[in-house]
CSV table of C-alpha atoms in Angstrom, one decimal:
chain,number,residue,atom,x,y,z
O,1,LYS,CA,64.2,-80.1,-83.2
O,2,GLN,CA,61.1,-78.4,-81.6
O,3,TRP,CA,63.3,-75.6,-80.3
O,4,TYR,CA,64.6,-75.0,-83.9
O,5,GLN,CA,61.1,-75.1,-85.4
O,6,ARG,CA,59.9,-72.5,-82.8
O,7,ARG,CA,62.9,-70.3,-83.5
O,8,VAL,CA,62.4,-70.4,-87.3
O,9,ARG,CA,58.7,-69.7,-86.9
O,10,ALA,CA,59.4,-66.7,-84.6
O,11,HIS,CA,62.0,-65.5,-87.1
O,12,HIS,CA,59.6,-65.6,-90.0
O,13,GLN,CA,56.9,-63.8,-87.9
O,14,THR,CA,59.4,-61.1,-86.9
O,15,ASN,CA,60.6,-60.7,-90.6
O,16,LYS,CA,57.0,-60.3,-91.7
O,17,ARG,CA,56.3,-57.6,-89.1
O,18,THR,CA,59.6,-55.8,-90.0
O,19,LYS,CA,58.9,-55.9,-93.7
O,20,ASP,CA,55.3,-54.6,-93.1
O,21,MET,CA,56.7,-51.8,-90.8
O,22,SER,CA,59.3,-50.9,-93.5
O,23,ARG,CA,56.6,-50.6,-96.1
O,24,ARG,CA,54.5,-48.4,-93.9
O,25,GLY,CA,57.5,-46.2,-93.3
O,26,ILE,CA,58.1,-46.9,-89.6
O,27,PHE,CA,61.8,-47.3,-90.1
O,28,LYS,CA,62.7,-43.9,-91.4
O,29,LEU,CA,65.8,-43.5,-89.3
O,30,ARG,CA,68.1,-43.6,-92.3
O,31,SER,CA,66.9,-40.2,-93.5
O,32,LYS,CA,69.6,-37.6,-93.4
O,33,SER,CA,67.5,-35.2,-91.2
O,34,SER,CA,66.8,-37.9,-88.7
O,35,ILE,CA,70.4,-38.7,-87.5
O,36,SER,CA,73.2,-36.2,-87.5
O,37,ARG,CA,76.7,-37.1,-88.7
O,38,ASP,CA,78.1,-36.4,-85.2
O,39,GLN,CA,75.5,-38.7,-83.7
O,40,ALA,CA,76.4,-41.5,-86.1
O,41,VAL,CA,80.1,-41.0,-85.6
O,42,LYS,CA,79.7,-41.1,-81.9
O,43,TRP,CA,78.2,-44.5,-82.1
O,44,GLU,CA,81.2,-45.7,-84.0
O,45,SER,CA,83.5,-45.1,-81.1
O,46,ASN,CA,81.2,-45.7,-78.2
O,47,PHE,CA,78.9,-48.7,-78.0
O,48,ASP,CA,77.2,-47.3,-74.9
O,49,ALA,CA,76.3,-44.1,-76.8
O,50,LEU,CA,74.6,-46.3,-79.5
O,51,ILE,CA,72.5,-48.5,-77.1
O,52,ASN,CA,71.5,-45.5,-74.9
O,53,ASP,CA,70.4,-43.4,-77.9
O,54,THR,CA,66.8,-43.9,-78.9
O,55,LYS,CA,67.5,-43.6,-82.7
O,56,GLY,CA,70.7,-45.6,-82.3
O,57,VAL,CA,69.1,-48.5,-80.5
O,58,GLN,CA,66.3,-48.6,-83.0
O,59,LEU,CA,68.7,-48.7,-85.9
O,60,PHE,CA,70.9,-51.3,-84.2
O,61,THR,CA,67.8,-53.5,-83.4
O,62,GLU,CA,66.7,-53.3,-87.0
O,63,PHE,CA,70.1,-54.4,-88.1
O,64,ALA,CA,70.2,-57.2,-85.5
O,65,ARG,CA,66.8,-58.5,-86.6
O,66,LYS,CA,68.2,-59.0,-90.1
O,67,HIS,CA,71.1,-61.0,-88.5
O,68,HIS,CA,68.9,-63.1,-86.2
O,69,ALA,CA,70.2,-61.4,-83.0
O,70,ALA,CA,67.4,-59.0,-82.0
O,71,GLU,CA,66.5,-61.1,-79.0
O,72,ASN,CA,69.7,-60.1,-77.3
O,73,ILE,CA,69.0,-56.4,-77.6
O,74,GLU,CA,65.4,-56.9,-76.6
O,75,PHE,CA,66.5,-58.8,-73.5
O,76,TRP,CA,69.1,-56.2,-72.6
O,77,LEU,CA,66.5,-53.4,-73.0
O,78,ALA,CA,63.8,-55.3,-71.0
O,79,VAL,CA,66.2,-55.8,-68.1
O,80,LYS,CA,67.2,-52.1,-68.2
O,81,GLU,CA,63.6,-51.2,-67.9
O,82,PHE,CA,63.1,-53.8,-65.2
O,83,ARG,CA,65.8,-52.2,-63.1
O,84,LYS,CA,64.5,-48.7,-63.7
O,85,LYS,CA,61.1,-49.5,-62.3
O,86,ASN,CA,62.5,-50.7,-58.9
O,87,LEU,CA,59.6,-53.1,-58.4
O,88,SER,CA,58.7,-55.1,-55.4
O,89,GLY,CA,56.2,-57.8,-54.4
O,90,GLU,CA,53.9,-59.3,-57.0
O,91,ARG,CA,54.9,-56.8,-59.7
O,92,LEU,CA,58.5,-57.8,-59.3
O,93,ASN,CA,57.6,-61.5,-59.6
O,94,GLU,CA,55.3,-61.0,-62.6
O,95,THR,CA,57.8,-58.9,-64.5
O,96,ALA,CA,60.8,-61.1,-63.7
O,97,ARG,CA,58.8,-64.2,-64.8
O,98,ARG,CA,57.7,-62.5,-68.0
O,99,ILE,CA,61.3,-61.7,-68.9
O,100,TYR,CA,62.4,-65.2,-67.9
O,101,ARG,CA,59.7,-66.9,-70.1
O,102,THR,CA,60.3,-64.6,-73.0
O,103,PHE,CA,64.2,-64.7,-73.1
O,104,VAL,CA,65.8,-67.2,-70.7
O,105,CYS,CA,63.9,-70.4,-70.4
O,106,ASN,CA,64.7,-73.3,-72.8
O,107,GLN,CA,61.3,-73.2,-74.4
O,108,SER,CA,61.4,-69.5,-75.3
O,109,GLU,CA,61.1,-68.4,-78.9
O,110,LYS,CA,63.4,-65.5,-78.2
O,111,GLN,CA,65.9,-67.5,-76.2
O,112,ILE,CA,69.1,-65.5,-75.6
O,113,ASN,CA,72.6,-66.8,-76.0
O,114,ILE,CA,73.8,-67.5,-72.4
O,115,ASN,CA,75.6,-70.5,-71.0
O,116,ASP,CA,73.8,-73.2,-69.0
O,117,VAL,CA,75.4,-72.1,-65.7
O,118,ILE,CA,73.8,-68.6,-65.9
O,119,ARG,CA,70.5,-70.0,-67.3
O,120,LYS,CA,70.2,-72.5,-64.4
O,121,ASP,CA,71.1,-69.8,-61.9
O,122,VAL,CA,68.3,-67.5,-63.2
O,123,GLN,CA,66.0,-70.5,-63.3
O,124,LYS,CA,66.8,-71.3,-59.6
O,125,ASN,CA,66.2,-67.7,-58.5
O,126,ILE,CA,63.0,-67.1,-60.5
O,127,LEU,CA,61.0,-68.7,-57.6
O,128,ALA,CA,62.0,-65.7,-55.4
O,129,PRO,CA,63.3,-63.0,-57.8
O,130,THR,CA,65.2,-59.9,-56.8
O,131,MET,CA,66.1,-56.8,-58.8
O,132,THR,CA,69.5,-58.3,-59.5
O,133,ILE,CA,68.2,-61.7,-60.9
O,134,PHE,CA,69.2,-60.9,-64.5
O,135,ASN,CA,72.5,-59.0,-63.8
O,136,GLU,CA,74.9,-61.8,-64.9
O,137,ALA,CA,72.8,-62.7,-67.9
O,138,GLN,CA,72.5,-59.0,-69.0
O,139,ASP,CA,76.3,-58.5,-68.6
O,140,LYS,CA,76.9,-61.6,-70.7
O,141,ILE,CA,74.5,-60.3,-73.4
O,142,TYR,CA,76.1,-56.9,-73.3
O,143,ILE,CA,79.6,-58.4,-74.0
O,144,LEU,CA,78.1,-60.6,-76.8
O,145,MET,CA,76.5,-57.6,-78.5
O,146,LYS,CA,79.6,-55.4,-78.1
O,147,THR,CA,81.9,-58.0,-79.5
O,148,ASP,CA,79.7,-59.7,-82.1
O,149,ILE,CA,76.8,-57.7,-83.6
O,150,TYR,CA,78.2,-54.2,-82.9
O,151,PRO,CA,81.3,-54.6,-85.1
O,152,ARG,CA,79.2,-56.1,-87.9
O,153,PHE,CA,76.8,-53.1,-87.5
O,154,LEU,CA,79.6,-50.7,-87.9
O,155,ARG,CA,80.8,-52.5,-91.1
O,156,ASP,CA,77.3,-52.7,-92.6
O,157,GLU,CA,76.6,-50.6,-95.7
O,158,SER,CA,73.5,-49.1,-94.1
O,159,TYR,CA,75.5,-47.6,-91.3
O,160,LEU,CA,78.4,-46.6,-93.6
O,161,CYS,CA,75.9,-45.0,-96.0
O,162,LEU,CA,74.3,-43.1,-93.1
O,163,THR,CA,77.6,-41.6,-92.1
O,164,ARG,CA,78.6,-40.8,-95.6
O,165,SER,CA,75.3,-39.2,-96.5
O,166,SER,CA,75.4,-37.2,-93.2
O,167,THR,CA,78.8,-35.9,-94.2
O,168,GLU,CA,77.3,-34.4,-97.4
O,169,ASN,CA,74.9,-32.2,-95.4
């Protein structure tokens, strides 16, 4: 029950921030000049193109936030950055523990959807993390995003409207 209450509280805080950002105009990615038709169409046929495109991942994250799945994208991006940095020593430990506390541990408000076997494996290895500590979890989240939230994103009216309005240019 406590987990659920934390999750609901985190969701409401995220929604408040998102609505505030929308009012201030931070999410202007839907404008015709911002995303080309070719870019949007490329996302439709290539999930990797979407999540590796700055505008694409922002739009995808905004959509996921509305569907209570943003933590998966945030985790995937955090691990991607973690790997890029090629850390060692105390910086590696700090960064790995921060990602673990934010997304993996059972008390996390942004707990990702991975099975207990993977979660326990990460938990066991967090005492002496390596650069590959999150590989299995990240792969699982990638598959989840690609098979669940991505197809819904492609059917969403916001995305379809974006591709239609880009066609008119």
